[in-house]
GROMACS .gro file of C-alpha atoms in nm:
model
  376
    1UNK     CA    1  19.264  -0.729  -6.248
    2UNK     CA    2  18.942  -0.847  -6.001
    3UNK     CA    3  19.045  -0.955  -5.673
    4UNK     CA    4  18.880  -1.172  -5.449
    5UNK     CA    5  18.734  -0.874  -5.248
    6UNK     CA    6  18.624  -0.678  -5.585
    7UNK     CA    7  18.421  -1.033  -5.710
    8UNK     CA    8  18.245  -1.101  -5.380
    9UNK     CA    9  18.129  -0.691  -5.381
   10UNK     CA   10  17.998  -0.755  -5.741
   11UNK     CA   11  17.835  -1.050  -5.598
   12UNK     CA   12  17.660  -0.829  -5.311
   13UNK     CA   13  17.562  -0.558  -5.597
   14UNK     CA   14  17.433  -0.743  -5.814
   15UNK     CA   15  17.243  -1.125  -5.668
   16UNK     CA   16  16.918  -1.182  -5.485
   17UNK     CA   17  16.929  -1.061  -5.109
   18UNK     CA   18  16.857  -1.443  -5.094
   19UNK     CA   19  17.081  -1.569  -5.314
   20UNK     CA   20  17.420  -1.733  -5.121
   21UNK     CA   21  17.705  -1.495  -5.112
   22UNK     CA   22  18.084  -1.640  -5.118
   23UNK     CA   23  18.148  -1.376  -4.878
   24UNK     CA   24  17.917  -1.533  -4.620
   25UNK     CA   25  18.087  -1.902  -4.657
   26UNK     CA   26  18.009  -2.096  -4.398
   27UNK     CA   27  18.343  -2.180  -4.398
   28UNK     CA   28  18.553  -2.495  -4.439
   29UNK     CA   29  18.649  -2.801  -4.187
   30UNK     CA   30  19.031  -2.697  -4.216
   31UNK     CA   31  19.104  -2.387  -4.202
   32UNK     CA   32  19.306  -2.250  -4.501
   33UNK     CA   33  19.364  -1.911  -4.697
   34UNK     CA   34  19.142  -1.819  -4.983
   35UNK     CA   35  19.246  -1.726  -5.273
   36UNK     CA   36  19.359  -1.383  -5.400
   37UNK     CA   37  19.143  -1.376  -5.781
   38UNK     CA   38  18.868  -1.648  -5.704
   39UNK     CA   39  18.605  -1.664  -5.468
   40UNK     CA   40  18.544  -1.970  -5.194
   41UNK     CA   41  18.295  -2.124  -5.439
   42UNK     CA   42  18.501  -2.086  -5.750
   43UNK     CA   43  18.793  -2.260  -5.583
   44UNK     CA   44  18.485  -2.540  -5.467
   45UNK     CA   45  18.422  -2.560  -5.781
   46UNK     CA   46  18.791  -2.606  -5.935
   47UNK     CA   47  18.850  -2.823  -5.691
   48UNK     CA   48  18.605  -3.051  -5.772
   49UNK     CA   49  18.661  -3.033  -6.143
   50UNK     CA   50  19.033  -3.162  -6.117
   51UNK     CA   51  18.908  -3.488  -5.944
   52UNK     CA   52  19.028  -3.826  -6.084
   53UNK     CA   53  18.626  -3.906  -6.007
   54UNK     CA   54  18.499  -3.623  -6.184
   55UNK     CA   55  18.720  -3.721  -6.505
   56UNK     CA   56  18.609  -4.082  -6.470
   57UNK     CA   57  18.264  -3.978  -6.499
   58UNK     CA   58  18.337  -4.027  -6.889
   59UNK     CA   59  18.317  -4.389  -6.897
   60UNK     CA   60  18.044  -4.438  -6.626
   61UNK     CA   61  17.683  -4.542  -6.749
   62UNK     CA   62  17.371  -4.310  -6.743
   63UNK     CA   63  17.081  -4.585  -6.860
   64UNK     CA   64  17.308  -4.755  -7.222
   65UNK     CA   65  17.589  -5.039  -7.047
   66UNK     CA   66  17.876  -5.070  -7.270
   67UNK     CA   67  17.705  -4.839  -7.494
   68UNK     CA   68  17.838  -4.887  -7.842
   69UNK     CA   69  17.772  -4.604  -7.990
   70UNK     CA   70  17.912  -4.223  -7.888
   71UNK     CA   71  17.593  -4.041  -7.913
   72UNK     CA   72  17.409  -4.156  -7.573
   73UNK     CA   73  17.467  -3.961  -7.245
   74UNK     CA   74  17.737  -4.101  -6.990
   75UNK     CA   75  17.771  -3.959  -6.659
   76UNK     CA   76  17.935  -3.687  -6.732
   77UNK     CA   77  17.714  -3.568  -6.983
   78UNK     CA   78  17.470  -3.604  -6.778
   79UNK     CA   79  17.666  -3.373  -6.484
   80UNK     CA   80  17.766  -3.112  -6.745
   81UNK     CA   81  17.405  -3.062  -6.876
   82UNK     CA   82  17.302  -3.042  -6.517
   83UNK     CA   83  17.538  -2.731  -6.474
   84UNK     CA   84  17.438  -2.593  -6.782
   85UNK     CA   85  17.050  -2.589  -6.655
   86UNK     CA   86  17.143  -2.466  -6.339
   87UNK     CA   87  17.342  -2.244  -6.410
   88UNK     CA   88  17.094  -2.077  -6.674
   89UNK     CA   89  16.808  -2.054  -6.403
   90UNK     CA   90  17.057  -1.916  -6.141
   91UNK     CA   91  17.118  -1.612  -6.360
   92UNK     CA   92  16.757  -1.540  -6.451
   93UNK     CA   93  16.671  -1.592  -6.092
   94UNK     CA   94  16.983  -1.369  -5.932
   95UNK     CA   95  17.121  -1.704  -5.746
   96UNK     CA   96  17.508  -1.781  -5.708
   97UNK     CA   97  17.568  -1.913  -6.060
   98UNK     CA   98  17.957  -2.038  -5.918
   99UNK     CA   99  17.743  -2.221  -5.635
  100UNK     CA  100  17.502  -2.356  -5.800
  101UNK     CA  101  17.734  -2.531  -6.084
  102UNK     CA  102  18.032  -2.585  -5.812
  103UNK     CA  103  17.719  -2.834  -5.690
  104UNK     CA  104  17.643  -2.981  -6.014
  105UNK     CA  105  17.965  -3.085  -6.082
  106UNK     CA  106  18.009  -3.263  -5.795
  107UNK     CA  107  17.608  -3.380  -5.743
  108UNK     CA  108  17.691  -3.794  -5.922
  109UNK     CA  109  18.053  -3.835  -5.813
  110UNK     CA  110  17.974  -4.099  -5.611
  111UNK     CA  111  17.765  -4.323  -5.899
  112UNK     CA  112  17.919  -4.669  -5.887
  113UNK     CA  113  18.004  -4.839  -6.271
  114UNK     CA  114  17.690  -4.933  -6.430
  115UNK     CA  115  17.458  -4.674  -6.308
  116UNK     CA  116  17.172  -4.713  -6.069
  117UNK     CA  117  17.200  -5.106  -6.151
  118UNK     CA  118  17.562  -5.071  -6.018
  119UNK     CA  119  17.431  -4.876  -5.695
  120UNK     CA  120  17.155  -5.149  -5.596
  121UNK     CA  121  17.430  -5.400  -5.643
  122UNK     CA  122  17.610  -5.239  -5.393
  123UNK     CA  123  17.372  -5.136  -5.165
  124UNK     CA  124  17.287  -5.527  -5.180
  125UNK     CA  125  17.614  -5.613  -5.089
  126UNK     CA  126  17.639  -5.311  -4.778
  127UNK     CA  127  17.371  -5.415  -4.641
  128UNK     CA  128  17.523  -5.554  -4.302
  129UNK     CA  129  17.769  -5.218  -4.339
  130UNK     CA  130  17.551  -4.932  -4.369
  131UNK     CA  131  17.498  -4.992  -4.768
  132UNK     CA  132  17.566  -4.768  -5.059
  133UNK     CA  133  17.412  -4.476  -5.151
  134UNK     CA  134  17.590  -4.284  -5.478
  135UNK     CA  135  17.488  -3.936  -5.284
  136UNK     CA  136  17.680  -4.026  -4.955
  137UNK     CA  137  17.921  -4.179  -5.181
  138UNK     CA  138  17.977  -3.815  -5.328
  139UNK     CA  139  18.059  -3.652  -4.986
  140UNK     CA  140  18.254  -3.936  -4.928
  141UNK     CA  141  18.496  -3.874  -5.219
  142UNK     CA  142  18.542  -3.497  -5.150
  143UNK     CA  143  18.572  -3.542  -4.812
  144UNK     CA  144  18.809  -3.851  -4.769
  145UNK     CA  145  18.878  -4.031  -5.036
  146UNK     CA  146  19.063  -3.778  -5.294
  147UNK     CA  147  19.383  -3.753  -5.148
  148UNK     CA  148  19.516  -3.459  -5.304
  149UNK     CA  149  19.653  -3.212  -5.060
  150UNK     CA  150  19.917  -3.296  -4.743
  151UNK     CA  151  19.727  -3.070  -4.476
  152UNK     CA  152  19.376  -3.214  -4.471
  153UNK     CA  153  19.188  -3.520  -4.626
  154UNK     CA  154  18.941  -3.490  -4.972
  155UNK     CA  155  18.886  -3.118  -5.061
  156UNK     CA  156  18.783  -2.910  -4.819
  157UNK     CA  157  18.474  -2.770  -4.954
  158UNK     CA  158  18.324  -2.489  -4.804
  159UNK     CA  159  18.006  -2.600  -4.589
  160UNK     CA  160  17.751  -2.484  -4.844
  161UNK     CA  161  17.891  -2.718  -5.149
  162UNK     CA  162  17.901  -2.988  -4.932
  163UNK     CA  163  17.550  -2.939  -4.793
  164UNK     CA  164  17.443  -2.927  -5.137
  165UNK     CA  165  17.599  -3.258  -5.222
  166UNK     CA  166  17.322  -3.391  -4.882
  167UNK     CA  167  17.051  -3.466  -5.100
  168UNK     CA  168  16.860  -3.737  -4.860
  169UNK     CA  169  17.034  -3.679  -4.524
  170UNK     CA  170  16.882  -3.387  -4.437
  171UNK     CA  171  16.710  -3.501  -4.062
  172UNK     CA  172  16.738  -3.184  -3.867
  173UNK     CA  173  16.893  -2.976  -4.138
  174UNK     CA  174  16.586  -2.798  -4.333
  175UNK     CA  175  16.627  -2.722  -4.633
  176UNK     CA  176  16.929  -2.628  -4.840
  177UNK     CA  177  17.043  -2.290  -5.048
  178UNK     CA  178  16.824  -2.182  -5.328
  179UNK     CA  179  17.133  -2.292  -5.534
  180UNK     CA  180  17.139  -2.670  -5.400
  181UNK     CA  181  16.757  -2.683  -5.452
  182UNK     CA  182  16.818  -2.565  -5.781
  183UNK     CA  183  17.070  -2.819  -5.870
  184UNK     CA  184  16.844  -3.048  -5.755
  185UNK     CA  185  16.532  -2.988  -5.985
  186UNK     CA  186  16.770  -2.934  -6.273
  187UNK     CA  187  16.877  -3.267  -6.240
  188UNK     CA  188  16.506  -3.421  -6.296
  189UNK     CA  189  16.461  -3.162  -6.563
  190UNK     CA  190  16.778  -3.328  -6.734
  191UNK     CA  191  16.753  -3.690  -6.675
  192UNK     CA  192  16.388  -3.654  -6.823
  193UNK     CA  193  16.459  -3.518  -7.135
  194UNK     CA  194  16.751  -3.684  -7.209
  195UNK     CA  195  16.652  -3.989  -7.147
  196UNK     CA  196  16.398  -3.953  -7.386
  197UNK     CA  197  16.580  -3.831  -7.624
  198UNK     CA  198  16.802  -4.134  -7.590
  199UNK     CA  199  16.519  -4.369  -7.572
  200UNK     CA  200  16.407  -4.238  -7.934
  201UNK     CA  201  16.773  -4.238  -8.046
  202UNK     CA  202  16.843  -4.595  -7.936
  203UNK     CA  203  16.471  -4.736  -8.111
  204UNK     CA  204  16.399  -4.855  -7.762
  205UNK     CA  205  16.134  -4.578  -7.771
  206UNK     CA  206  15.888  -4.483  -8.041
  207UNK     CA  207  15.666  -4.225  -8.135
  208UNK     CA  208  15.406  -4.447  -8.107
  209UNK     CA  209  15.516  -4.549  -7.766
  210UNK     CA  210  15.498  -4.233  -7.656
  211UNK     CA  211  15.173  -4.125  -7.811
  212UNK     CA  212  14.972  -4.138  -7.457
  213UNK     CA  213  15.216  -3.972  -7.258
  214UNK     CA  214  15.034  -3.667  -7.183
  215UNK     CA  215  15.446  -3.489  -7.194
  216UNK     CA  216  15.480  -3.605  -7.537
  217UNK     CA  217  15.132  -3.500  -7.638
  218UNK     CA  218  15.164  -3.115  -7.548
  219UNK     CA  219  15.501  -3.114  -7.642
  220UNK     CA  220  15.424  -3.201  -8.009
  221UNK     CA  221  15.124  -2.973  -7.982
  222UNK     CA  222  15.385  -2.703  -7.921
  223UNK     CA  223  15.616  -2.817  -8.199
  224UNK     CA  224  15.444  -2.994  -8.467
  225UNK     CA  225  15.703  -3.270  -8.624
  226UNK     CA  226  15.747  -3.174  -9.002
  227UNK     CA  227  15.684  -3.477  -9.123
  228UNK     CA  228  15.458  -3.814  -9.066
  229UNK     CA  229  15.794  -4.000  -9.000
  230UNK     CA  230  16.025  -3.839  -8.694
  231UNK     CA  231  16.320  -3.752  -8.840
  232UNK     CA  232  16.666  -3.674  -8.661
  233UNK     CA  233  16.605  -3.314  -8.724
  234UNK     CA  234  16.261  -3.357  -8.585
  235UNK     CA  235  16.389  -3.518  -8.257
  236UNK     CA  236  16.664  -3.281  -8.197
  237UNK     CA  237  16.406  -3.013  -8.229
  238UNK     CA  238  16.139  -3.188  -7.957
  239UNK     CA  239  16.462  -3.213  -7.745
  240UNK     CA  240  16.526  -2.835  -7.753
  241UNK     CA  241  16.165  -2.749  -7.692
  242UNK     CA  242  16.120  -2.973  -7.444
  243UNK     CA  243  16.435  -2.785  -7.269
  244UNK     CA  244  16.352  -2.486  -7.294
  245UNK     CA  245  15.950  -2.545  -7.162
  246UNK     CA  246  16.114  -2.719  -6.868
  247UNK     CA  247  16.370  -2.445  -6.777
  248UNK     CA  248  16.106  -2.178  -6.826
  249UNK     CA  249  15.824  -2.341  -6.629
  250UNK     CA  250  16.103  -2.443  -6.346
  251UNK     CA  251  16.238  -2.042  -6.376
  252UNK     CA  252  15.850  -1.893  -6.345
  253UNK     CA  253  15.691  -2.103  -6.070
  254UNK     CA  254  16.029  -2.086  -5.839
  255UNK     CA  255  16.043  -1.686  -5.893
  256UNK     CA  256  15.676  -1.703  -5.732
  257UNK     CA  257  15.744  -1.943  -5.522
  258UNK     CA  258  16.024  -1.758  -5.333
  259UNK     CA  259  15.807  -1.424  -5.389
  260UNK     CA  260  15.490  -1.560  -5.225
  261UNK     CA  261  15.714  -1.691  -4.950
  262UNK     CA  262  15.897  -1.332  -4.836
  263UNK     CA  263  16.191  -1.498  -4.748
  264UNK     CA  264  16.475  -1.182  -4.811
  265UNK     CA  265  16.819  -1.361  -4.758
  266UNK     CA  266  17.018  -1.697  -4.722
  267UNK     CA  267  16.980  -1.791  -4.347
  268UNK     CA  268  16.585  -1.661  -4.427
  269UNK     CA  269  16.551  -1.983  -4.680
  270UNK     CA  270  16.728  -2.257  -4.503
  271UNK     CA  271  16.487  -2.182  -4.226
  272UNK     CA  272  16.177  -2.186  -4.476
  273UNK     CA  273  15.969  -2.547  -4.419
  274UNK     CA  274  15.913  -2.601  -4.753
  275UNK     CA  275  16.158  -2.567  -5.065
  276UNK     CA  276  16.121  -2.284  -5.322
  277UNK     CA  277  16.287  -2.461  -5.595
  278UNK     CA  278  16.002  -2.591  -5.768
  279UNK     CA  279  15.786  -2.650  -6.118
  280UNK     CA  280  15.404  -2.532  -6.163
  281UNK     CA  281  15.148  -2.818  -6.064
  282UNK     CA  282  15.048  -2.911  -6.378
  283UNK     CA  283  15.425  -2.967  -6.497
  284UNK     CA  284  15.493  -3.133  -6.203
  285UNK     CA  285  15.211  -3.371  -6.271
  286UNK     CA  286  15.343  -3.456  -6.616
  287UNK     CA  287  15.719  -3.531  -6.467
  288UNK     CA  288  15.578  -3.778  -6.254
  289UNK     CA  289  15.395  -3.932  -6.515
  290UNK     CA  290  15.682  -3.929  -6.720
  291UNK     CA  291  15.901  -4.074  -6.494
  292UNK     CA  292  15.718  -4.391  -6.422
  293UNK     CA  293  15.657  -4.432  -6.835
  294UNK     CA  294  16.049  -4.402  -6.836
  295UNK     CA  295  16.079  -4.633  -6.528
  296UNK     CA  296  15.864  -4.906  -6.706
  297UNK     CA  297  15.919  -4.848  -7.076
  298UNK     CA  298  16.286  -4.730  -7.089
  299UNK     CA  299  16.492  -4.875  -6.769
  300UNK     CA  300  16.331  -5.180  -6.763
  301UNK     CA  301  16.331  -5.253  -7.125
  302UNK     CA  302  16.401  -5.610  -7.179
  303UNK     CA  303  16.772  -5.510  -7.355
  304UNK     CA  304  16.837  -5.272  -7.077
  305UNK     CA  305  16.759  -5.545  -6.823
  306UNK     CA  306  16.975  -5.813  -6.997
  307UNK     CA  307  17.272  -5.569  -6.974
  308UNK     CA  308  17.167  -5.492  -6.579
  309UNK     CA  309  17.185  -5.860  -6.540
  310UNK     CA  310  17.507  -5.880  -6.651
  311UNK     CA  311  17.655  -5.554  -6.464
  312UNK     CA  312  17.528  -5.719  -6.154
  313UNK     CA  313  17.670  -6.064  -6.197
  314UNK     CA  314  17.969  -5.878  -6.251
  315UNK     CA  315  18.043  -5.615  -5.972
  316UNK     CA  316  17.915  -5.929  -5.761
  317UNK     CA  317  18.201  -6.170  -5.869
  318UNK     CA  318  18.435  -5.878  -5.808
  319UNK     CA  319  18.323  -5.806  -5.484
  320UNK     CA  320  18.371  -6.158  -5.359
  321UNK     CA  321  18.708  -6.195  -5.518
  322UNK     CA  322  18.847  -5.902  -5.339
  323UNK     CA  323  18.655  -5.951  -5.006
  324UNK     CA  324  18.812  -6.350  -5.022
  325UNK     CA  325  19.166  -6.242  -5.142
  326UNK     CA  326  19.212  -5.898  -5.048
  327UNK     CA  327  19.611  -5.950  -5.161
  328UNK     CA  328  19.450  -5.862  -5.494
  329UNK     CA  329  19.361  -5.519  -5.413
  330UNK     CA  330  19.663  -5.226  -5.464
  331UNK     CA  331  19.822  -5.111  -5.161
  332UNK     CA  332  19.617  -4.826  -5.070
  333UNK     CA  333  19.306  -5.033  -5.055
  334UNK     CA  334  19.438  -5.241  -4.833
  335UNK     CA  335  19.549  -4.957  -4.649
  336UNK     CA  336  19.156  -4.840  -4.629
  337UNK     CA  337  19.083  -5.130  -4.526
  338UNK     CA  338  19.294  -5.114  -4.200
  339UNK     CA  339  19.094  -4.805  -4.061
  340UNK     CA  340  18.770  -4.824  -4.284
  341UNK     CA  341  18.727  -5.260  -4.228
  342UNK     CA  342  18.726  -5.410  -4.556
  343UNK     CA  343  18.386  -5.455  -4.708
  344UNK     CA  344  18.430  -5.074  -4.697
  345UNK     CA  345  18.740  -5.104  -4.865
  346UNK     CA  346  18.606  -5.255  -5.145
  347UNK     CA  347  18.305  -5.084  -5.186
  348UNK     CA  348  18.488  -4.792  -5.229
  349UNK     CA  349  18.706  -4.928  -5.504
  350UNK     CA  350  18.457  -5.120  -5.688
  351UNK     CA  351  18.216  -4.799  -5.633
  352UNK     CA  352  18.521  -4.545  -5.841
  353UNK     CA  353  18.595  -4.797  -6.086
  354UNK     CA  354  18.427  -4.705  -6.437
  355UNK     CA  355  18.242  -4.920  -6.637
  356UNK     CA  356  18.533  -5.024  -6.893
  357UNK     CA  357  18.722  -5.105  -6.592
  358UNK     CA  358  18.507  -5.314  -6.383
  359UNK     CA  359  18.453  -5.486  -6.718
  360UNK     CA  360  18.845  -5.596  -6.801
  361UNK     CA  361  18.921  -5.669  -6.432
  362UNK     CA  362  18.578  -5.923  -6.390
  363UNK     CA  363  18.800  -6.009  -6.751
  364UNK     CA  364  19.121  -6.040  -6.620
  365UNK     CA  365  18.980  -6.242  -6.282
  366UNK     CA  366  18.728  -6.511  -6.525
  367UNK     CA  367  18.870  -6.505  -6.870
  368UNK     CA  368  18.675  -6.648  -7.165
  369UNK     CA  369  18.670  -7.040  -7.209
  370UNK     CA  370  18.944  -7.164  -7.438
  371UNK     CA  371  18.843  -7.335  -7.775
  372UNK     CA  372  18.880  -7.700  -7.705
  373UNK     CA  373  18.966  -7.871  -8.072
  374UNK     CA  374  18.855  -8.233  -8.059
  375UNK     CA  375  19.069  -8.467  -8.225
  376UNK     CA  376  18.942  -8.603  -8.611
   0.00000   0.00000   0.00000
C-alpha cells in the first residue's frame, strides 16, 4: 500500500523540476491533517468532486437552453472534457496531472443557470453590489458557501487550487502554476471544438457556413470528409482530429515555450512575466478567428437568442420576487442574507440553481394562464 509520503516521492522522481509538487502545498487557510494514502491535491480534488455544485453542473447550460435532446454538452460535460485535456497535456509535459484536473473540476462551479446569458443577467442585476462574475462565483462556493465540514467554512483547498480557480483577479499575483495555465488553455481548446461540433449537430451550423473559416478549411485538408454530404461519422471524425491537432499544437509550443524561458521550478514560473501555457502563432490566430465566427454565427443565432431572451426575463422575475418577499427564500438564505445583505443572498441562490430549476420555480411563482371557456 502507497502512503502519502511514498506518492509525493514518486511525484519528486518522476515530474518537471517545474511542475507543482503536493509536497510543496502552499498550504490551506485552516489548518488540518492530511491524509494518510492521498496527497493535498488529490483530497482538493475529492473534495471538490463531492460538491452539491459540481453534481448540479448536469443540468446547467453550455450554449443549447432547455436543450431537448441528450447529445449537446451541459456544464459538466464541458468540465469533464476540460480535465480530460488537461490532464493529457500534463502527462506529456511532466506537470501535476492531480493539480491540474483538481482545477478543472472546479474551474465553472460558479456558472449561474443558463450559461453566460444567465451570468450577464446577473452581473446586470449586481451591479450596485460588486456584480457577478461565474469565476469569483467559483471561489466563492469552495470557500464559503459549501457547508460541509463543522471546523471551517467551504473546502479548504490548498492555496494552489484555489489560485487556479483566480482566473481574472490576478492584480499583483503574476502568473499562476503551469497546471492552472494549463487548465486554462484547455478550456478554449474545449469550448472551441465542441461547440462546433454542437453547432453542426444542432443544424445551426453548416458545412457551408463554415467553408471560410480558415479552422475548418485546414482541418478538412487534414481529414478529407468521405463523402460530398457530412455524415455523422464524418463529423465525429473532424471532432477527433480537430482534438487531437489542438492538444498537440497546445503540448509542442508550451514545451518550447517553458524551454526557451529557463524557468527550472514552481516559485521560478509564478515569477515569470509572461505565461508558458500557450498555442503556436498561427493556431492561435485561427482560435481567435474562430471564436468571433462562433460568437456571431453560433451564440447569437437567432434561436439561441430567443431562448437567451427568455432565460433573462426569467432569472429577472425571480430576482425581484425574492429581493421584494424574501419570506420566500428557505431559511438558510435568509440566514445569508443577515451577514452577506440580501441582493447577495439571492444572487447566490439564483446563481446555484440549475436550469430545470430556475425554470419550475419562475413556474411555480407565474403559472400558465388558465383556459377561459366562453359561454355558447
Amino acid at each position: 500500500m502507497f502512503t502519502r509520503a511514498d506518492l509525493e516521492a514518486r511525484e519528486a522522481a518522476t515530474l518537471a523540476p517545474y511542475a507543482t509538487l503536493s509536497a510543496h502545498s502552499r498550504g490551506r487557510a485552516y489548518p488540518e491533517p492530511e491524509s494518510a494514502t492521498r496527497t493535498a491535491f488529490q483530497k482538493d480534488r475529492d473534495r471538490i468532486l463531492h460538491t452539491t455544485a459540481f453534481r448540479r453542473l448536469e443540468y446547467k447550460t453550455q450554449v443549447f437552453l432547455n436543450a431537448p435532446r441528450d447529445h449537446y454538452r451541459t456544464r459538466l460535460t464541458h468540465t469533464l472534457e476540460v480535465g480530460q485535456v488537461a490532464r493529457s497535456v500534463a502527462l506529456t509535459l511532466g506537470l501535476n496531472e492531480t493539480l491540474a484536473e483538481a482545477i478543472a473540476l472546479g474551474h465553472d462551479l460558479g456558472h449561474p443557470p443558463f450559461g453566460h446569458a444567465g451570468e450577464r443577467v446577473l452581473n446586470a442585476l449586481m451591479e450596485e453590489e460588486g456584480g457577478f462574475d461565474h469565476n469569483t462565483q467559483a471561489r466563492r462556493i469552495v470557500t464559503r458557501l459549501e457547508d460541509r465540514y463543522p471546523d471551517f467554512p467551504g473546502l479548504n483547498l490548498t492555496l494552489d487550487t484555489l489560485d487556479g480557480l483566480n482566473k481574472h483577479e490576478r492584480s499583483g499575483l503574476g502568473p499562476p502554476s503551469l497546471e492552472a495555465q494549463l487548465v486554462d488553455a484547455a478550456d478554449a481548446l474545449a469550448y472551441t471544438a465542441h461547440d462546433l461540433d454542437d453547432g453542426l449537430r444542432s443544424g445551426l451550423l453548416s458545412p457551408e457556413h463554415l467553408a471560410e473559416l480558415p479552422l475548418w478549411q485546414e482541418l478538412l485538408a487534414r481529414v478529407p470528409p468521405q463523402s460530398p454530404q457530412l455524415t455523422e461519422r464524418d463529423r465525429r471524425t473532424l471532432h477527433r482530429e480537430l482534438l487531437g491537432w489542438l492538444i498537440q499544437d497546445l503540448t509542442a509550443a508550451s514545451d518550447a515555450a517553458i524551454r526557451a524561458s529557463g524557468v527550472t521550478s514552481a516559485a521560478a514560473v509564478r515569477a515569470h512575466p509572461e505565461r508558458l501555457i500557450t498555442y503556436s502563432a498561427p493556431m492561435r490566430e485561427r482560435l481567435r478567428e474562430t471564436s468571433a465566427f462562433l460568437r456571431e454565427n453560433l451564440y447569437r443565432h437567432w434561436r439561441v437568442e430567443m431562448q437567451v431572451e427568455q432565460a433573462s426575463r426569467l432569472l429577472q422575475t425571480l430576482f425581484a420576487a425574492f429581493l421584494a418577499r424574501p419570506s420566500m427564500l428557505p431559511p438558510v438564505v435568509r440566514a445569508r442574507a443577515e451577514v452577506d445583505g440580501l441582493p447577495r443572498a439571492v444572487c447566490d441562490f439564483i446563481a446555484g440553481m440549475t436550469d430545470r430549476y430556475a425554470t419550475e420555480m419562475h413556474a411555480a411563482l407565474v403559472p400558465p394562464p388558465t383556459t377561459v371557456s366562453w359561454p355558447g
